[in-house]
Amino acid sequence: QSVVTQPPSLSEAPGQGVTISCSGSKSNIGNNAVTWYQHLPGRAPKVVIYYDDELPSGVSDRFSASKSGSTASLAISGLQSEDEADYYCASWDESLNVYVFGTGTKVTVL
Amino acid sequence: QVQLQESGPGLVTPSQTLSLTCTVSGVAITGGDSYWTWVRQPAGKGLEWIGRFYTRGGTTFNPSLKSRVTISVDTSKNQLSLKLNSVTAADTALYYCATSDSGWYMDVWGQGTTVTVSS
């Protein structure tokens, strides 16, 4: 069981927005950079946010992220069918000395 | 353009050793300052970090797997390898190799290879 928790699922209508929370602790989210991965079935995971809030080249600016204390958040605005995927936050845990993924959130576009 | 391709036996017998290879193209594995990582995903479950090789600092493993895992590099073949011994059904998963110049994320991934542990 991961030490970083996310809501199992979120759903919203096309065009609307969702925010995924990622709750950890000082040893991971609180003190270290957070990455957000998008994982579509049958595809390799893809970085949509790195270094807490940085948007990689080529990723839609409908994705944004923030962090406060030991909780990180990923926001997706203007939902499109192509955004339907599993989303994982991840960070290094300096106490466990391991790279930890969050429990994952399945986003469904209604 | 860096590309990764995992390969290995799709079926492993319980208690035996799982051996996977990640063939790298587009860059020399030890040619720069980079991280080469293995990640797995059991069916219906989340992603789990197995460990990584850092070209400037050696290997780091998930403590939960550390006693059973070996990650190594074959520079002549430009391949990353994973060996996981004493496997059980719990090791059945989709295994990915991935890489990055940063220790904070993995931005290039292979397509993954499925391994089933069963007799």
Tab-separated table of C-alpha atoms in Angstrom, chain A residues 32-33 35 37 39 42-47 50-51 88 91-92 96-99 101 103, chain B residues 39 41 45-49 52 60-63 96 102-107 109-111:
chain	number	residue	atom	x	y	z
A	32	ASN	CA	10.672	16.662	-2.570
A	33	ALA	CA	9.647	17.407	-6.121
A	35	THR	CA	5.742	14.502	-10.741
A	37	TYR	CA	2.012	10.902	-14.746
A	39	HIS	CA	-1.316	6.519	-17.848
A	42	GLY	CA	-1.957	-0.105	-23.025
A	43	ARG	CA	0.329	2.902	-23.193
A	44	ALA	CA	3.472	3.936	-21.382
A	45	PRO	CA	3.046	6.476	-18.570
A	46	LYS	CA	3.613	10.076	-19.634
A	47	VAL	CA	4.838	13.010	-17.564
A	50	TYR	CA	7.323	17.743	-13.199
A	51	TYR	CA	9.132	19.675	-10.469
A	88	TYR	CA	-0.395	9.126	-10.592
A	91	SER	CA	7.937	11.716	-5.414
A	92	TRP	CA	11.067	10.538	-3.690
A	96	LEU	CA	12.057	5.057	2.962
A	97	ASN	CA	14.723	5.798	0.323
A	98	VAL	CA	12.316	4.856	-2.434
A	99	TYR	CA	10.518	6.557	-5.291
A	101	PHE	CA	3.868	6.543	-6.663
A	103	THR	CA	-2.346	5.186	-5.338
B	39	VAL	CA	8.753	0.045	-12.742
B	41	GLN	CA	2.236	-2.620	-12.488
B	45	LYS	CA	-3.166	-2.144	-9.394
B	46	GLY	CA	-0.960	0.903	-9.329
B	47	LEU	CA	2.613	1.606	-10.374
B	48	GLU	CA	5.475	0.323	-8.235
B	49	TRP	CA	9.065	1.541	-8.481
B	52	ARG	CA	17.256	2.253	-10.814
B	60	THR	CA	19.124	1.940	-5.701
B	61	PHE	CA	16.348	-0.506	-4.970
B	62	ASN	CA	12.881	-0.508	-3.462
B	63	PRO	CA	13.457	-1.777	0.094
B	96	TYR	CA	8.466	-1.123	-17.706
B	102	SER	CA	16.580	13.805	-13.681
B	103	GLY	CA	16.273	11.738	-10.560
B	104	TRP	CA	12.838	13.209	-9.915
B	105	TYR	CA	10.900	11.742	-12.826
B	106	MET	CA	11.042	9.299	-15.740
B	107	ASP	CA	10.248	10.898	-19.064
B	109	TRP	CA	9.370	4.790	-21.157
B	110	GLY	CA	9.270	1.506	-22.972
B	111	GLN	CA	5.942	-0.039	-23.882
